[in-house]
């Protein structure tokens, strides 16, 4: 991935607040859920309830897909990301603290919704293996694929 493309991907990750993440349910059906997220470079982090369906799904199968969509008014403005990767629970205390700082920086309101003793909250790290950059300003359906 060249520097300009990486900058475009990071711009989307840094400005869009939510993503849709797809995990695999126990019955074999995919489950797509919208969650807020933060990133550190191409690494994506999100939190969910420890007993949530997402957490259970990832515990069985760590392969995930996600989309990040920018707001647009016309199709010529469509930009976003689709990626596939693996999700792993954040267990390192220093990494969890770093993710918390990223979350408070991107979502200052988080303190009203999550206590500092968020025992039920589980953090996950998504490491992408392939990224698709959508940019309809370059043509209807224009997509560029990058292996990470």
Coordinates of N, CA and C in Angstrom, one line a residue:
X1 N 0.9 -1.2 0.0 CA 0.0 0.0 0.0 C 0.9 1.2 0.0
X2 N 0.7 2.1 -1.0 CA 1.6 3.3 -1.1 C 1.2 4.3 0.0
X3 N 2.0 5.3 0.2 CA 1.8 6.3 1.3 C 0.4 7.1 1.1
X4 N 0.1 7.5 -0.1 CA -1.2 8.2 -0.4 C -2.4 7.3 0.0
X5 N -2.3 6.1 -0.4 CA -3.4 5.2 -0.1 C -3.5 4.9 1.4
X6 N -2.4 4.7 2.0 CA -2.4 4.5 3.5 C -3.0 5.7 4.2
X7 N -2.6 6.9 3.7 CA -3.1 8.1 4.3 C -4.7 8.2 4.1
X8 N -5.2 7.8 3.0 CA -6.6 7.8 2.7 C -7.3 6.8 3.7
X9 N -6.8 5.6 3.9 CA -7.3 4.6 4.8 C -7.3 5.2 6.2
X10 N -6.2 5.7 6.6 CA -6.1 6.2 8.0 C -7.0 7.4 8.2
X11 N -7.2 8.3 7.2 CA -8.2 9.4 7.3 C -9.6 8.9 7.6
X12 N -10.0 7.8 6.9 CA -11.3 7.2 7.1 C -11.4 6.7 8.5
X13 N -10.4 5.9 8.9 CA -10.4 5.2 10.2 C -10.4 6.3 11.3
X14 N -9.7 7.4 11.1 CA -9.6 8.4 12.1 C -10.8 9.3 12.3
X15 N -11.6 9.4 11.3 CA -12.8 10.4 11.3 C -14.1 9.7 11.4
X16 N -14.3 8.5 11.0 CA -15.6 7.9 11.0 C -15.8 7.2 12.4
X17 N -16.9 7.4 13.1 CA -17.0 6.9 14.5 C -17.4 5.5 14.6
X18 N -18.1 5.0 13.6 CA -18.7 3.6 13.7 C -18.3 2.7 12.6
X19 N -18.4 1.4 12.9 CA -18.1 0.4 11.9 C -19.2 -0.7 12.0
X20 N -19.3 -1.5 11.0 CA -20.2 -2.7 11.1 C -19.2 -3.8 11.1
X21 N -19.3 -4.7 12.1 CA -18.4 -5.8 12.2 C -19.2 -7.1 12.0
X22 N -18.8 -8.0 11.2 CA -19.5 -9.3 11.0 C -18.6 -10.4 11.6
X23 N -19.3 -11.2 12.5 CA -18.7 -12.3 13.1 C -19.6 -13.5 12.7
X24 N -19.1 -14.7 13.1 CA -19.8 -15.9 12.7 C -20.5 -16.5 13.9
X25 N -21.8 -16.6 13.8 CA -22.6 -17.2 14.9 C -22.3 -18.7 15.0
X26 N -22.7 -19.3 16.1 CA -22.5 -20.8 16.3 C -23.4 -21.6 15.3
X27 N -24.5 -21.0 14.8 CA -25.3 -21.8 13.9 C -24.9 -21.6 12.4
X28 N -23.7 -20.9 12.2 CA -23.1 -20.8 10.9 C -23.6 -19.5 10.2
X29 N -24.5 -18.8 10.7 CA -25.0 -17.5 10.1 C -24.0 -16.4 10.5
X30 N -23.8 -15.5 9.6 CA -23.0 -14.3 10.0 C -23.9 -13.4 10.8
X31 N -23.2 -12.6 11.7 CA -23.9 -11.6 12.5 C -23.2 -10.3 12.3
X32 N -23.9 -9.3 11.8 CA -23.3 -8.0 11.6 C -23.9 -7.0 12.6
X33 N -23.0 -6.3 13.3 CA -23.3 -5.4 14.4 C -22.5 -4.1 14.2
X34 N -23.2 -3.0 14.5 CA -22.5 -1.7 14.5 C -21.9 -1.4 15.8
X35 N -20.7 -1.0 15.8 CA -20.0 -0.6 17.1 C -19.1 0.6 16.8
X36 N -18.9 1.4 17.8 CA -17.9 2.5 17.7 C -16.5 1.9 17.9
X37 N -15.5 2.6 17.3 CA -14.2 2.0 17.3 C -13.1 3.1 17.3
X38 N -11.9 2.7 17.6 CA -10.7 3.6 17.5 C -9.7 2.8 16.7
X39 N -8.7 3.5 16.3 CA -7.6 2.8 15.6 C -6.2 3.4 16.0
X40 N -5.2 2.6 15.9 CA -3.8 3.0 16.1 C -3.2 2.5 14.8
X41 N -3.0 3.4 13.8 CA -2.6 2.9 12.5 C -3.6 2.1 11.9
X42 N -3.3 1.0 11.4 CA -4.2 0.1 10.7 C -4.9 -0.9 11.7
X43 N -4.4 -0.9 12.9 CA -5.0 -1.8 14.0 C -6.3 -1.1 14.5
X44 N -7.4 -1.8 14.6 CA -8.7 -1.3 15.0 C -9.0 -1.9 16.3
X45 N -9.6 -1.1 17.2 CA -10.0 -1.6 18.5 C -11.5 -1.2 18.7
X46 N -12.2 -2.1 19.4 CA -13.6 -1.8 19.8 C -13.9 -2.5 21.2
X47 N -14.9 -2.0 21.9 CA -15.3 -2.7 23.1 C -16.7 -3.2 23.0
X48 N -16.9 -4.3 23.7 CA -18.3 -4.9 23.8 C -18.5 -5.6 25.1
X49 N -19.7 -5.9 25.4 CA -19.9 -6.6 26.7 C -19.3 -8.0 26.6
X50 N -18.7 -8.3 27.8 CA -18.0 -9.6 27.9 C -18.9 -10.8 27.5
X51 N -20.2 -10.7 27.8 CA -21.1 -11.7 27.5 C -22.0 -11.5 26.2
X52 N -21.5 -10.6 25.4 CA -22.2 -10.3 24.2 C -22.1 -11.4 23.1
X53 N -23.0 -11.4 22.2 CA -22.9 -12.4 21.1 C -21.6 -12.3 20.3
X54 N -21.2 -11.0 20.1 CA -20.0 -10.7 19.4 C -18.8 -11.4 20.1
X55 N -18.7 -11.2 21.4 CA -17.6 -11.7 22.1 C -17.6 -13.3 22.1
X56 N -18.8 -13.9 22.2 CA -18.9 -15.3 22.1 C -18.5 -15.8 20.7
X57 N -19.0 -15.1 19.7 CA -18.6 -15.5 18.3 C -17.1 -15.4 18.0
X58 N -16.5 -14.4 18.5 CA -15.1 -14.2 18.3 C -14.3 -15.3 19.1
X59 N -14.8 -15.6 20.2 CA -14.2 -16.7 21.0 C -14.1 -18.0 20.3
X60 N -15.1 -18.3 19.4 CA -15.2 -19.5 18.7 C -14.4 -19.4 17.3
X61 N -14.5 -18.2 16.7 CA -13.9 -18.0 15.4 C -13.4 -16.6 15.3
X62 N -12.1 -16.4 15.3 CA -11.6 -15.0 15.3 C -11.6 -14.3 14.0
X63 N -12.0 -14.9 12.9 CA -12.1 -14.3 11.6 C -13.3 -13.3 11.6
X64 N -13.0 -12.1 11.2 CA -14.1 -11.1 11.1 C -14.0 -10.3 9.8
X65 N -15.1 -9.7 9.4 CA -15.1 -8.7 8.3 C -15.7 -7.4 8.9
X66 N -15.3 -6.3 8.3 CA -16.0 -5.1 8.8 C -16.0 -4.0 7.7
X67 N -16.9 -3.1 7.8 CA -17.0 -2.0 6.9 C -17.0 -0.7 7.7
X68 N -16.4 0.3 7.1 CA -16.4 1.7 7.7 C -16.9 2.6 6.5
X69 N -18.0 3.3 6.8 CA -18.6 4.1 5.7 C -18.6 5.6 6.0
X70 N -18.1 6.4 5.1 CA -18.1 7.8 5.3 C -19.5 8.3 4.9
X71 N -19.9 9.4 5.5 CA -21.2 10.0 5.2 C -21.1 10.6 3.8
X72 N -22.2 10.5 3.0 CA -22.2 11.0 1.7 C -23.6 11.5 1.3
X73 N -23.7 12.4 0.3 CA -25.0 12.9 -0.1 C -25.3 12.3 -1.5
X74 N -24.3 12.1 -2.3 CA -24.5 11.5 -3.6 C -23.5 10.3 -3.8
X75 N -23.9 9.4 -4.7 CA -23.0 8.3 -4.9 C -21.6 8.6 -5.3
X76 N -21.4 9.8 -6.0 CA -20.1 10.2 -6.4 C -19.2 10.4 -5.2
X77 N -19.8 10.6 -4.0 CA -19.0 10.9 -2.8 C -18.8 9.7 -1.9
X78 N -19.2 8.5 -2.4 CA -19.1 7.3 -1.5 C -17.6 7.0 -1.3
X79 N -17.2 6.9 -0.1 CA -15.9 6.4 0.3 C -16.0 5.6 1.5
X80 N -15.2 4.6 1.6 CA -15.3 3.7 2.8 C -14.3 2.6 2.7
X81 N -14.3 1.7 3.7 CA -13.4 0.6 3.8 C -14.2 -0.7 4.0
X82 N -13.7 -1.7 3.5 CA -14.2 -3.1 3.8 C -12.9 -3.9 4.1
X83 N -12.9 -4.6 5.2 CA -11.6 -5.4 5.4 C -11.9 -6.7 6.1
X84 N -11.0 -7.6 6.0 CA -11.1 -8.9 6.6 C -9.8 -9.0 7.5
X85 N -10.0 -9.6 8.6 CA -8.9 -9.8 9.5 C -9.2 -10.7 10.7
X86 N -8.4 -10.6 11.7 CA -8.7 -11.4 12.9 C -8.9 -10.5 14.1
X87 N -9.8 -11.0 15.0 CA -10.1 -10.2 16.2 C -9.6 -11.0 17.4
X88 N -8.9 -10.3 18.3 CA -8.4 -11.0 19.5 C -8.7 -10.1 20.7
X89 N -9.0 -10.7 21.8 CA -9.2 -9.9 23.0 C -7.9 -9.3 23.5
X90 N -8.0 -8.0 23.9 CA -6.9 -7.3 24.5 C -6.8 -7.8 25.9
X91 N -5.6 -8.4 26.2 CA -5.4 -8.9 27.6 C -4.3 -8.2 28.3
X92 N -3.4 -7.5 27.6 CA -2.3 -6.7 28.1 C -2.8 -5.4 28.7
X93 N -2.5 -5.2 30.0 CA -2.9 -4.0 30.7 C -2.5 -2.7 30.1
X94 N -1.2 -2.6 29.6 CA -0.7 -1.4 29.0 C -1.4 -1.1 27.7
X95 N -1.7 -2.2 26.9 CA -2.4 -2.0 25.6 C -3.8 -1.5 25.9
X96 N -4.5 -2.1 26.9 CA -5.8 -1.7 27.3 C -5.9 -0.3 27.7
X97 N -4.9 0.2 28.5 CA -4.8 1.6 28.9 C -4.6 2.5 27.7
X98 N -3.8 2.1 26.7 CA -3.6 2.9 25.5 C -4.9 3.0 24.7
X99 N -5.6 1.8 24.6 CA -6.9 1.8 23.9 C -7.9 2.8 24.6
X100 N -7.9 2.7 25.9 CA -8.8 3.6 26.7 C -8.5 5.1 26.4
X101 N -7.2 5.4 26.3 CA -6.8 6.8 26.0 C -7.3 7.2 24.6
X102 N -7.2 6.3 23.6 CA -7.6 6.5 22.3 C -9.2 6.7 22.3
X103 N -9.9 5.9 23.0 CA -11.3 6.0 23.1 C -11.8 7.3 23.7
X104 N -11.1 7.7 24.8 CA -11.5 9.0 25.4 C -11.2 10.2 24.5
X105 N -10.1 10.1 23.7 CA -9.8 11.2 22.8 C -10.8 11.3 21.7
X106 N -11.2 10.2 21.1 CA -12.2 10.2 20.0 C -13.6 10.4 20.5
X107 N -13.9 9.8 21.7 CA -15.3 9.9 22.2 C -15.3 10.5 23.6
X108 N -15.1 11.8 23.8 CA -15.0 12.4 25.1 C -16.3 12.0 26.0
X109 N -17.4 11.8 25.4 CA -18.6 11.5 26.1 C -18.6 10.1 26.8
X110 N -17.6 9.3 26.5 CA -17.6 7.9 26.9 C -17.7 7.7 28.4
X111 N -17.1 8.7 29.1 CA -17.1 8.6 30.6 C -18.5 8.6 31.2
X112 N -19.5 9.1 30.5 CA -20.9 9.1 31.0 C -21.5 7.7 30.8
X113 N -21.0 6.9 29.9 CA -21.6 5.6 29.6 C -20.8 4.4 30.1
X114 N -19.5 4.6 30.3 CA -18.7 3.5 30.8 C -17.9 3.9 32.0
X115 N -18.1 3.1 33.1 CA -17.4 3.5 34.3 C -15.9 3.1 34.2
X116 N -15.1 3.7 35.0 CA -13.7 3.3 35.0 C -13.5 1.9 35.5
X117 N -14.5 1.3 36.2 CA -14.4 -0.1 36.6 C -15.3 -0.9 35.6
X118 N -15.0 -0.9 34.4 CA -15.9 -1.5 33.4 C -15.6 -3.0 33.3
X119 N -16.0 -3.7 34.3 CA -15.7 -5.1 34.4 C -16.4 -5.9 33.4
X120 N -17.5 -5.5 32.8 CA -18.3 -6.2 31.8 C -17.8 -5.9 30.4
X121 N -16.9 -4.9 30.3 CA -16.4 -4.4 29.0 C -15.2 -5.2 28.6
X122 N -15.2 -5.8 27.4 CA -14.1 -6.5 26.8 C -13.6 -5.7 25.6
X123 N -12.3 -5.5 25.5 CA -11.7 -4.8 24.4 C -11.2 -5.8 23.4
X124 N -11.4 -5.6 22.1 CA -10.9 -6.4 21.0 C -10.0 -5.6 20.1
X125 N -9.0 -6.3 19.6 CA -8.1 -5.7 18.6 C -8.3 -6.5 17.3
X126 N -8.6 -5.7 16.2 CA -8.7 -6.3 14.9 C -7.5 -6.0 14.1
X127 N -6.8 -7.1 13.6 CA -5.6 -6.9 12.8 C -6.0 -7.3 11.4
X128 N -6.0 -6.3 10.5 CA -6.5 -6.6 9.1 C -5.5 -7.4 8.3
X129 N -6.0 -8.3 7.4 CA -5.1 -9.0 6.5 C -5.3 -8.5 5.1
X130 N -6.5 -8.0 4.8 CA -6.8 -7.4 3.5 C -7.7 -6.2 3.7
X131 N -7.5 -5.2 3.0 CA -8.2 -3.9 3.0 C -8.7 -3.6 1.6
X132 N -10.0 -3.2 1.5 CA -10.5 -2.7 0.3 C -10.9 -1.2 0.5
X133 N -10.4 -0.4 -0.3 CA -10.7 1.1 -0.2 C -11.7 1.4 -1.3
X134 N -12.9 1.8 -0.9 CA -13.9 2.2 -1.9 C -13.8 3.7 -2.1
X135 N -13.8 4.2 -3.3 CA -13.8 5.6 -3.7 C -14.5 5.8 -5.0
X136 N -15.8 6.1 -4.9 CA -16.7 6.3 -6.1 C -16.3 7.6 -6.8
X137 N -15.6 8.5 -6.2 CA -15.2 9.7 -7.0 C -14.3 9.3 -8.1
X138 N -13.7 8.1 -8.1 CA -12.9 7.6 -9.2 C -13.6 6.7 -10.1
X139 N -14.9 6.6 -9.9 CA -15.8 5.8 -10.8 C -16.7 5.0 -10.0
X140 N -17.9 4.7 -10.5 CA -18.9 3.9 -9.8 C -18.3 2.6 -9.5
X141 N -18.4 2.2 -8.2 CA -17.9 0.9 -7.7 C -16.4 0.8 -7.6
X142 N -15.7 1.9 -7.8 CA -14.2 1.8 -7.7 C -13.7 1.3 -6.4
X143 N -12.9 0.2 -6.4 CA -12.4 -0.4 -5.2 C -10.9 -0.8 -5.5
X144 N -10.1 -0.5 -4.5 CA -8.7 -0.9 -4.5 C -8.5 -1.9 -3.4
X145 N -7.8 -3.0 -3.7 CA -7.5 -4.1 -2.7 C -6.1 -4.1 -2.3
X146 N -5.8 -4.2 -1.0 CA -4.5 -4.2 -0.5 C -4.3 -5.3 0.5
X147 N -3.3 -6.1 0.4 CA -3.0 -7.1 1.4 C -2.1 -6.5 2.4
X148 N -2.4 -6.7 3.6 CA -1.6 -6.0 4.7 C -0.5 -7.0 5.2

